[in-house]
Amino acid sequence: MYIDDLLVQLKPLLPAGSFIVGGAVRDKILGATPKDMDFLVSGDPFGFGGSLAQKLNGFFVPLDSDRRIARIVLRGGYDIDLLPIPPGGVMESLAERDFTMNAIAQDIESGALTDP
């Protein structure tokens, strides 16, 4: 499964205003296929993550109940992490990323990049 195929599947299933962030965006730009993808989503990932996992034939795993971070494990070794958009927005989340090269986001609706 390639990231573009997965994004086509996910686009109608994720809340409006969602972003793919981090290394998956970097890998996509470089033409590589990431094994894990992080998405910033509006709303509570725990609220819709279970049904999303079912629709993707995967497994829902709550990673951090305090910060509301969830994972969907897909067949073939792919993981999707769902993180809520923080109060400071996408830029706040990007500022917290571990590496500068991972501090990039792509709007799943428009494809626009946010790269501080």
PDB file of C-alpha atoms in Angstrom:
ATOM      1  CA  MET A   1       0.000   0.000   0.000  1.00  0.00           C
ATOM      2  CA  TYR A   2       1.445   3.375  -0.971  1.00  0.00           C
ATOM      3  CA  ILE A   3       0.889   6.562   0.973  1.00  0.00           C
ATOM      4  CA  ASP A   4      -1.098   8.174  -1.855  1.00  0.00           C
ATOM      5  CA  ASP A   5      -3.483   5.202  -1.982  1.00  0.00           C
ATOM      6  CA  LEU A   6      -3.941   5.324   1.768  1.00  0.00           C
ATOM      7  CA  LEU A   7      -4.520   9.075   1.691  1.00  0.00           C
ATOM      8  CA  VAL A   8      -7.252   8.584  -0.908  1.00  0.00           C
ATOM      9  CA  GLN A   9      -8.914   6.084   1.444  1.00  0.00           C
ATOM     10  CA  LEU A  10      -8.475   8.267   4.528  1.00  0.00           C
ATOM     11  CA  LYS A  11      -9.496  11.628   3.084  1.00  0.00           C
ATOM     12  CA  PRO A  12     -13.275  11.065   3.338  1.00  0.00           C
ATOM     13  CA  LEU A  13     -12.944   9.271   6.692  1.00  0.00           C
ATOM     14  CA  LEU A  14     -10.939  11.857   8.651  1.00  0.00           C
ATOM     15  CA  PRO A  15     -12.480  15.023  10.073  1.00  0.00           C
ATOM     16  CA  ALA A  16     -12.227  18.170   7.947  1.00  0.00           C
ATOM     17  CA  GLY A  17      -9.100  20.164   8.703  1.00  0.00           C
ATOM     18  CA  SER A  18      -6.851  17.130   9.230  1.00  0.00           C
ATOM     19  CA  PHE A  19      -3.142  17.118   8.400  1.00  0.00           C
ATOM     20  CA  ILE A  20      -0.573  14.427   7.762  1.00  0.00           C
ATOM     21  CA  VAL A  21       2.559  15.453   9.656  1.00  0.00           C
ATOM     22  CA  GLY A  22       6.179  14.579  10.257  1.00  0.00           C
ATOM     23  CA  GLY A  23       8.342  11.989   8.595  1.00  0.00           C
ATOM     24  CA  ALA A  24       5.583  10.647   6.358  1.00  0.00           C
ATOM     25  CA  VAL A  25       5.340  14.023   4.614  1.00  0.00           C
ATOM     26  CA  ARG A  26       9.118  14.148   4.237  1.00  0.00           C
ATOM     27  CA  ASP A  27       9.172  10.576   2.885  1.00  0.00           C
ATOM     28  CA  LYS A  28       6.367  11.348   0.440  1.00  0.00           C
ATOM     29  CA  ILE A  29       8.298  14.351  -0.898  1.00  0.00           C
ATOM     30  CA  LEU A  30      11.391  12.150  -1.295  1.00  0.00           C
ATOM     31  CA  GLY A  31       9.413   9.422  -3.068  1.00  0.00           C
ATOM     32  CA  ALA A  32       9.780   6.902  -0.235  1.00  0.00           C
ATOM     33  CA  THR A  33       6.951   4.869   1.290  1.00  0.00           C
ATOM     34  CA  PRO A  34       6.628   5.453   5.039  1.00  0.00           C
ATOM     35  CA  LYS A  35       5.546   2.619   7.318  1.00  0.00           C
ATOM     36  CA  ASP A  36       3.961   4.944   9.836  1.00  0.00           C
ATOM     37  CA  MET A  37       1.951   8.088   9.405  1.00  0.00           C
ATOM     38  CA  ASP A  38       0.941  10.742  11.914  1.00  0.00           C
ATOM     39  CA  PHE A  39      -2.243  12.732  11.458  1.00  0.00           C
ATOM     40  CA  LEU A  40      -3.317  15.837  13.329  1.00  0.00           C
ATOM     41  CA  VAL A  41      -7.098  15.747  13.516  1.00  0.00           C
ATOM     42  CA  SER A  42      -9.791  18.043  14.773  1.00  0.00           C
ATOM     43  CA  GLY A  43     -11.862  16.446  17.474  1.00  0.00           C
ATOM     44  CA  ASP A  44     -11.044  13.503  19.705  1.00  0.00           C
ATOM     45  CA  PRO A  45      -9.128  10.642  18.034  1.00  0.00           C
ATOM     46  CA  PHE A  46     -10.541   8.250  20.650  1.00  0.00           C
ATOM     47  CA  GLY A  47     -14.052   9.227  19.562  1.00  0.00           C
ATOM     48  CA  PHE A  48     -13.702   8.065  15.956  1.00  0.00           C
ATOM     49  CA  GLY A  49     -10.488   6.002  15.947  1.00  0.00           C
ATOM     50  CA  GLY A  50     -12.212   2.697  16.634  1.00  0.00           C
ATOM     51  CA  SER A  51     -14.659   3.060  13.749  1.00  0.00           C
ATOM     52  CA  LEU A  52     -11.857   4.270  11.468  1.00  0.00           C
ATOM     53  CA  ALA A  53      -9.810   1.181  12.364  1.00  0.00           C
ATOM     54  CA  GLN A  54     -12.781  -1.028  11.498  1.00  0.00           C
ATOM     55  CA  LYS A  55     -13.281   0.695   8.132  1.00  0.00           C
ATOM     56  CA  LEU A  56      -9.588   0.153   7.338  1.00  0.00           C
ATOM     57  CA  ASN A  57      -9.661  -3.459   8.590  1.00  0.00           C
ATOM     58  CA  GLY A  58      -7.112  -2.575  11.266  1.00  0.00           C
ATOM     59  CA  PHE A  59      -6.808  -2.498  15.031  1.00  0.00           C
ATOM     60  CA  PHE A  60      -7.373   0.484  17.339  1.00  0.00           C
ATOM     61  CA  VAL A  61      -4.754   1.009  20.076  1.00  0.00           C
ATOM     62  CA  PRO A  62      -5.040   3.842  22.632  1.00  0.00           C
ATOM     63  CA  LEU A  63      -1.467   5.103  23.119  1.00  0.00           C
ATOM     64  CA  ASP A  64      -1.906   7.999  25.561  1.00  0.00           C
ATOM     65  CA  SER A  65      -5.308   8.574  27.113  1.00  0.00           C
ATOM     66  CA  ASP A  66      -4.262  11.857  28.777  1.00  0.00           C
ATOM     67  CA  ARG A  67      -3.059  13.433  25.534  1.00  0.00           C
ATOM     68  CA  ARG A  68      -5.694  11.542  23.458  1.00  0.00           C
ATOM     69  CA  ILE A  69      -3.188   9.924  21.096  1.00  0.00           C
ATOM     70  CA  ALA A  70      -4.310   6.757  19.334  1.00  0.00           C
ATOM     71  CA  ARG A  71      -2.846   4.322  16.837  1.00  0.00           C
ATOM     72  CA  ILE A  72      -4.410   2.236  14.119  1.00  0.00           C
ATOM     73  CA  VAL A  73      -2.351  -0.811  13.203  1.00  0.00           C
ATOM     74  CA  LEU A  74      -2.928  -1.986   9.649  1.00  0.00           C
ATOM     75  CA  ARG A  75      -2.011  -5.227   7.972  1.00  0.00           C
ATOM     76  CA  GLY A  76       1.283  -5.099   6.112  1.00  0.00           C
ATOM     77  CA  GLY A  77       3.099  -3.306   8.927  1.00  0.00           C
ATOM     78  CA  TYR A  78       1.597   0.164   8.515  1.00  0.00           C
ATOM     79  CA  ASP A  79       0.669   2.321  11.500  1.00  0.00           C
ATOM     80  CA  ILE A  80      -1.480   5.433  11.600  1.00  0.00           C
ATOM     81  CA  ASP A  81      -1.170   7.664  14.661  1.00  0.00           C
ATOM     82  CA  LEU A  82      -3.978  10.099  15.390  1.00  0.00           C
ATOM     83  CA  LEU A  83      -3.197  13.183  17.440  1.00  0.00           C
ATOM     84  CA  PRO A  84      -5.576  16.012  18.286  1.00  0.00           C
ATOM     85  CA  ILE A  85      -4.694  19.437  16.928  1.00  0.00           C
ATOM     86  CA  PRO A  86      -3.373  21.346  19.970  1.00  0.00           C
ATOM     87  CA  PRO A  87      -4.915  24.656  21.087  1.00  0.00           C
ATOM     88  CA  GLY A  88      -2.087  26.561  19.348  1.00  0.00           C
ATOM     89  CA  GLY A  89      -2.859  24.838  16.044  1.00  0.00           C
ATOM     90  CA  VAL A  90      -0.650  23.002  13.600  1.00  0.00           C
ATOM     91  CA  MET A  91       2.343  25.271  14.212  1.00  0.00           C
ATOM     92  CA  GLU A  92       2.319  24.364  17.925  1.00  0.00           C
ATOM     93  CA  SER A  93       2.422  20.682  17.059  1.00  0.00           C
ATOM     94  CA  LEU A  94       5.231  21.163  14.541  1.00  0.00           C
ATOM     95  CA  ALA A  95       7.274  23.100  17.110  1.00  0.00           C
ATOM     96  CA  GLU A  96       7.141  20.049  19.397  1.00  0.00           C
ATOM     97  CA  ARG A  97       8.501  17.629  16.786  1.00  0.00           C
ATOM     98  CA  ASP A  98      11.810  15.910  17.535  1.00  0.00           C
ATOM     99  CA  PHE A  99      13.682  16.900  14.366  1.00  0.00           C
ATOM    100  CA  THR A 100      13.420  19.991  12.203  1.00  0.00           C
ATOM    101  CA  MET A 101      13.085  17.795   9.109  1.00  0.00           C
ATOM    102  CA  ASN A 102      10.004  16.196  10.704  1.00  0.00           C
ATOM    103  CA  ALA A 103       8.369  19.568  11.414  1.00  0.00           C
ATOM    104  CA  ILE A 104       6.254  19.647   8.275  1.00  0.00           C
ATOM    105  CA  ALA A 105       2.532  19.179   7.691  1.00  0.00           C
ATOM    106  CA  GLN A 106       0.340  18.643   4.657  1.00  0.00           C
ATOM    107  CA  ASP A 107      -3.344  19.517   4.601  1.00  0.00           C
ATOM    108  CA  ILE A 108      -5.109  16.358   3.409  1.00  0.00           C
ATOM    109  CA  GLU A 109      -7.817  18.384   1.662  1.00  0.00           C
ATOM    110  CA  SER A 110      -5.769  20.924  -0.296  1.00  0.00           C
ATOM    111  CA  GLY A 111      -2.321  19.313  -0.275  1.00  0.00           C
ATOM    112  CA  ALA A 112      -0.838  22.605   0.963  1.00  0.00           C
ATOM    113  CA  LEU A 113       2.369  22.260   2.985  1.00  0.00           C
ATOM    114  CA  THR A 114       3.122  23.974   6.290  1.00  0.00           C
ATOM    115  CA  ASP A 115       6.860  24.051   6.844  1.00  0.00           C
ATOM    116  CA  PRO A 116       8.115  26.457   9.499  1.00  0.00           C
TER     117      PRO A 116
END
